[in-house]
Short mmCIF file of C-alpha atoms and ligand atoms in Angstrom, two decimals:
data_model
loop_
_atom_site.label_atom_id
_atom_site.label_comp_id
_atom_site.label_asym_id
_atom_site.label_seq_id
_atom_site.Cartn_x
_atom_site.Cartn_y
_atom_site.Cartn_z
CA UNK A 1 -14.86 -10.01 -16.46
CA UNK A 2 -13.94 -11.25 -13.04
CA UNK A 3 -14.60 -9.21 -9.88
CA UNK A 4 -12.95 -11.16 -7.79
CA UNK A 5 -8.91 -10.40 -7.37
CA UNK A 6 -5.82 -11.53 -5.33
CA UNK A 7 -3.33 -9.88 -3.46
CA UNK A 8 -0.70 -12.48 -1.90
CA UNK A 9 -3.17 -14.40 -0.37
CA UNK A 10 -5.86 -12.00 0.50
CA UNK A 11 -9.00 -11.31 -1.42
CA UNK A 12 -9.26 -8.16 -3.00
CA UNK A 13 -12.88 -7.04 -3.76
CA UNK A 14 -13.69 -4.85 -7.38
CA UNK A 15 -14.92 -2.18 -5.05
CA UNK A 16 -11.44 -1.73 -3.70
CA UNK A 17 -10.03 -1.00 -6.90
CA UNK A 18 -9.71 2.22 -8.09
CA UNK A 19 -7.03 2.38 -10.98
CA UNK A 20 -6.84 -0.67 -13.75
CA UNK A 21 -3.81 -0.56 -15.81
CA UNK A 22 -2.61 -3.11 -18.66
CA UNK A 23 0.02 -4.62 -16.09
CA UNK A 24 -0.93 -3.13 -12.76
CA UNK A 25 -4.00 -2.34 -9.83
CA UNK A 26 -4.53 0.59 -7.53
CA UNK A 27 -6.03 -0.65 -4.44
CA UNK A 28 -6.96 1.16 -1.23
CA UNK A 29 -5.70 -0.51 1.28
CA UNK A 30 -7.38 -2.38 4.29
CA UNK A 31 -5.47 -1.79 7.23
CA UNK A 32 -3.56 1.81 6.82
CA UNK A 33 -1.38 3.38 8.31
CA UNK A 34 -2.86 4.44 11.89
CA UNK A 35 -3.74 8.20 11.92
CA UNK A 36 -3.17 8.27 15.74
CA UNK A 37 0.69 8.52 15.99
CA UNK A 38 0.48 11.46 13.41
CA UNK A 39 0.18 15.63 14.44
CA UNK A 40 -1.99 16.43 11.65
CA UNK A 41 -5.24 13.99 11.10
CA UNK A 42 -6.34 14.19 7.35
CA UNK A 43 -9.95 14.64 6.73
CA UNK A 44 -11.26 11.81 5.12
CA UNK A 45 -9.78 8.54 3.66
CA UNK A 46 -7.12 6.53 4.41
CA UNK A 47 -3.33 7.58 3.84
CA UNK A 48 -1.91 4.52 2.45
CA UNK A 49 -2.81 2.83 -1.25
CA UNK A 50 -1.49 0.49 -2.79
CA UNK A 51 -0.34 -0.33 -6.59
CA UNK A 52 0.25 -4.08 -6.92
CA UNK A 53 1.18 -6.00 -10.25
CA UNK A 54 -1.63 -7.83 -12.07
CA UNK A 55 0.47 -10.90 -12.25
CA UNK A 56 1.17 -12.27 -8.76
CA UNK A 57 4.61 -12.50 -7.85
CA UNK A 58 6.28 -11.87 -4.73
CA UNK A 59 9.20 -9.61 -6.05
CA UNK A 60 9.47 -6.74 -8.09
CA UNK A 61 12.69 -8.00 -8.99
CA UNK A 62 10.60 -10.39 -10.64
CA UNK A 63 8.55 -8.22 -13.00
CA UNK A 64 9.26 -7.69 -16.52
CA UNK A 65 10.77 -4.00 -17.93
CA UNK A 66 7.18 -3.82 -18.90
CA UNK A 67 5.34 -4.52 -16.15
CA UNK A 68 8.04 -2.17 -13.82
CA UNK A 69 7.36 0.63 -16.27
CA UNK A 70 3.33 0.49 -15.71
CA UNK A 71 3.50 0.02 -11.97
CA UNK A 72 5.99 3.10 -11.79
CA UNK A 73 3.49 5.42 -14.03
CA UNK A 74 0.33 4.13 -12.54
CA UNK A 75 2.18 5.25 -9.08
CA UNK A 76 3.11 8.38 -10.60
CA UNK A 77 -0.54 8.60 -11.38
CA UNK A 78 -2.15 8.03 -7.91
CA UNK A 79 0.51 10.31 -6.62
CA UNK A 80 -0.29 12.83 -8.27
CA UNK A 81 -3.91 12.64 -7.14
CA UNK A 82 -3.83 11.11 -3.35
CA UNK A 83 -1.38 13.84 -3.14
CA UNK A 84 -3.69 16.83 -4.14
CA UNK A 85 -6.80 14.98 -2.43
CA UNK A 86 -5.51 14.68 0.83
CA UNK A 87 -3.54 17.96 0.82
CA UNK A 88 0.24 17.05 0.79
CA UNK A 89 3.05 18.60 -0.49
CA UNK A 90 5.59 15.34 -1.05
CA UNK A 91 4.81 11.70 -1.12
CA UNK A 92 6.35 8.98 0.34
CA UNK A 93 6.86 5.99 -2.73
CA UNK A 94 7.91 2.74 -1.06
CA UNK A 95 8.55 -0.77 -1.92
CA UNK A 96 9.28 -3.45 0.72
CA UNK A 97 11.08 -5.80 -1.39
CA UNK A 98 11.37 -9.48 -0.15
CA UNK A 99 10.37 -9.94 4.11
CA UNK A 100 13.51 -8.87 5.54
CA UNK A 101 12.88 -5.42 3.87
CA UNK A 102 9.68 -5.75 5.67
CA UNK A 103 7.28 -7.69 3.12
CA UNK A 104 4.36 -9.00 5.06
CA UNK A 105 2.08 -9.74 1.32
CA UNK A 106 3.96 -11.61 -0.85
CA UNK A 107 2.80 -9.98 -4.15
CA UNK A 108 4.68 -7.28 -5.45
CA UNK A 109 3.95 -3.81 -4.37
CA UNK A 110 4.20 -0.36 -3.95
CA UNK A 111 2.85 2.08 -1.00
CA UNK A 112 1.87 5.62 -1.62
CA UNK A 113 1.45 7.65 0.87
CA UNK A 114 0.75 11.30 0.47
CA UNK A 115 2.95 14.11 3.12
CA UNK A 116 3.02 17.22 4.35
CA UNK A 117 4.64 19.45 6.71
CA UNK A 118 4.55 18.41 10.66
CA UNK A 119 2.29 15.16 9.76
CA UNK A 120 4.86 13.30 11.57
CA UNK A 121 6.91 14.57 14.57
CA UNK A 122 10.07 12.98 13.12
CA UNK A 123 9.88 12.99 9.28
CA UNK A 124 11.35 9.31 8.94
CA UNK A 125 9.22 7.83 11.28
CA UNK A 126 6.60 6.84 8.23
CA UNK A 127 9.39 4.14 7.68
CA UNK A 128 8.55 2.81 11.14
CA UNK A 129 4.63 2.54 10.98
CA UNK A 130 5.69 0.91 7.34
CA UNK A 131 7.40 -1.79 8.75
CA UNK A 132 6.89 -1.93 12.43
CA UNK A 133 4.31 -4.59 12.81
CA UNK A 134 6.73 -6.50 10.39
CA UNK A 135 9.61 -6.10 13.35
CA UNK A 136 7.32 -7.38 15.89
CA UNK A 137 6.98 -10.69 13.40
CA UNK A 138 10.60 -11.08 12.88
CA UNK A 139 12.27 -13.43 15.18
CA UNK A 140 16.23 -14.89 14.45
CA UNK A 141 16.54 -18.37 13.31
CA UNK A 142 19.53 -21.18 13.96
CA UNK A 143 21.70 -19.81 10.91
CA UNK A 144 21.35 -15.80 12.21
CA UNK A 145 18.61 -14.75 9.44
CA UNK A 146 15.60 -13.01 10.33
CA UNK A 147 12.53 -14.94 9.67
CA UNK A 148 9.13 -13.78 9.57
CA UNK A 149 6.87 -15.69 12.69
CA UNK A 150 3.78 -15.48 11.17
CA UNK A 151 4.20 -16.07 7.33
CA UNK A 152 0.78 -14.09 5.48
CA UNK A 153 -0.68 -12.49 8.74
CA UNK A 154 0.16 -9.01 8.41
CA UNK A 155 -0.73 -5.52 10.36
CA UNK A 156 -3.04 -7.45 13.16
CA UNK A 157 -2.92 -4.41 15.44
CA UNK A 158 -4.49 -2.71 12.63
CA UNK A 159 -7.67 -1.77 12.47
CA UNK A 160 -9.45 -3.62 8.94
CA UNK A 161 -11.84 -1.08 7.29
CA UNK A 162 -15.45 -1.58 5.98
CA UNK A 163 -16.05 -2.81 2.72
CA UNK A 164 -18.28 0.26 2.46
CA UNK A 165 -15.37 2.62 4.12
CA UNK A 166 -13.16 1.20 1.11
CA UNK A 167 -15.91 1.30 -1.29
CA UNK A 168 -16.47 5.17 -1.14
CA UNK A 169 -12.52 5.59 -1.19
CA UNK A 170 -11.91 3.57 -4.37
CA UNK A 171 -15.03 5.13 -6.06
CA UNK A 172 -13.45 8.88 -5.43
CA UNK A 173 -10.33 8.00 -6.35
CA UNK A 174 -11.22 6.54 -9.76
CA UNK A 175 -13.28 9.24 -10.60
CA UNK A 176 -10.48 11.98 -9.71
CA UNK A 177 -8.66 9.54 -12.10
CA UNK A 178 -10.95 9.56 -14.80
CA UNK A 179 -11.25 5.91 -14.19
CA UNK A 180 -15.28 6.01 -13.96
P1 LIG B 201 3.90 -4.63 3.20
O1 LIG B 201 4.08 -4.67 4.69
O2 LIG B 201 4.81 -3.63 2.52
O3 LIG B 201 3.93 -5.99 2.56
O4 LIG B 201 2.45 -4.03 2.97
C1 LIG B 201 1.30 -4.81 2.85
C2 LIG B 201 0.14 -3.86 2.84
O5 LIG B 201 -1.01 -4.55 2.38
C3 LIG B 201 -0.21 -3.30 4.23
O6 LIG B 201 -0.27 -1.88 4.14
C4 LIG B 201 -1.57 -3.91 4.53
O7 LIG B 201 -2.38 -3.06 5.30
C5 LIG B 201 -2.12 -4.11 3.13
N1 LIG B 201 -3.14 -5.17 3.03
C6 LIG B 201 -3.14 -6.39 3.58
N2 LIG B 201 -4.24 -7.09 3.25
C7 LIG B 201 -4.96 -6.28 2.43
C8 LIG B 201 -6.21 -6.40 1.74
N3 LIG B 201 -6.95 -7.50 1.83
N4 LIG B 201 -6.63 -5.36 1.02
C9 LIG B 201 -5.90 -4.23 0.92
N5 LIG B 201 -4.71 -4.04 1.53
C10 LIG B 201 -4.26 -5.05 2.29
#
């Protein structure tokens, strides 16, 4: 079985993976969502994973019934645990559909992010840190449509995580799955 998996165009490593399902992945994700512009810090891990489709297409208009039924119960799955793991009360469930919704990875996916109370000053700011390196990228082309700059580079302000960092993640996360 391969260990080697892609996301878009990145490289995802089998030590980032902490959920396998028939159609979909749960990854944790590289570059999340900086802690700094939030009240409440959480104590360990990152706040942002990821469930992409096993088959790589760009949309999720473009998967099957099938496949949208197993990425929408494997995220109903992570939530359930990144939510109780990181002590929230809500999630936030998002899908940046095509680049001018604010798609930087080109592979169909969805964002979970576990919330709670005061962990953001203004509650829809999340959307912001979701898409605002995406803004920066977006510049207006002859015939008025937004076009991403930088086609693939995503979240360079970011700061990328350790393979270990991402390691120890995954690894707790697929255990409080039942994954392991
Ligand atoms: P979006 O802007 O909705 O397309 O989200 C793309 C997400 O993929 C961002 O949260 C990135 O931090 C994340 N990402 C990019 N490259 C990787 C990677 N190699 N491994 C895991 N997550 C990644």
């Amino acid at each position: 079985m391969t260990n080697i998996y892609k996301f878009g165009p990145h490289t995802i490593t089998a030590g980032q993976i902490f959920l396998k399902s028939k159609h979909s992945l749960g990854l944790v994700n590289l570059k999340p969502i900086l802690p700094g512009r939030k009240l409440f810090i959480y104590s360990r891990g990152c706040l942002d994973v990821l469930v992409i489709s096993r088959r790589s297409v760009p949309r999720f208009l473009d998967l099957s019934p099938e496949e949208v039924s197993d990425i929408f119960q494997s995220a109903q799955q992570i939530g359930r645990v990144v939510e109780q793991e990181y002590g929230g009360t809500s999630l936030t469930v998002a899908c940046q559909d095509g680049p001018q919704a604010g798609q930087t990875v080109p592979h169909c996916h969805v964002h979970i992010i576990p919330r709670r109370l005061g962990d953001y000053v203004d509650n829809d700011d999340i959307y912001e840190d979701i898409t605002r390196n995406t803004n920066e990228l977006l510049t207006l082309s002859e015939d008025g449509v937004n076009e991403p700059i930088k086609k693939g580079v995503d979240n360079d302000e970011r700061k990328a995580r350790s393979e270990d960092d991402m390691t120890a993640e995954a690894a707790r996360l697929a255990w409080l799955l039942g994954e392991q």
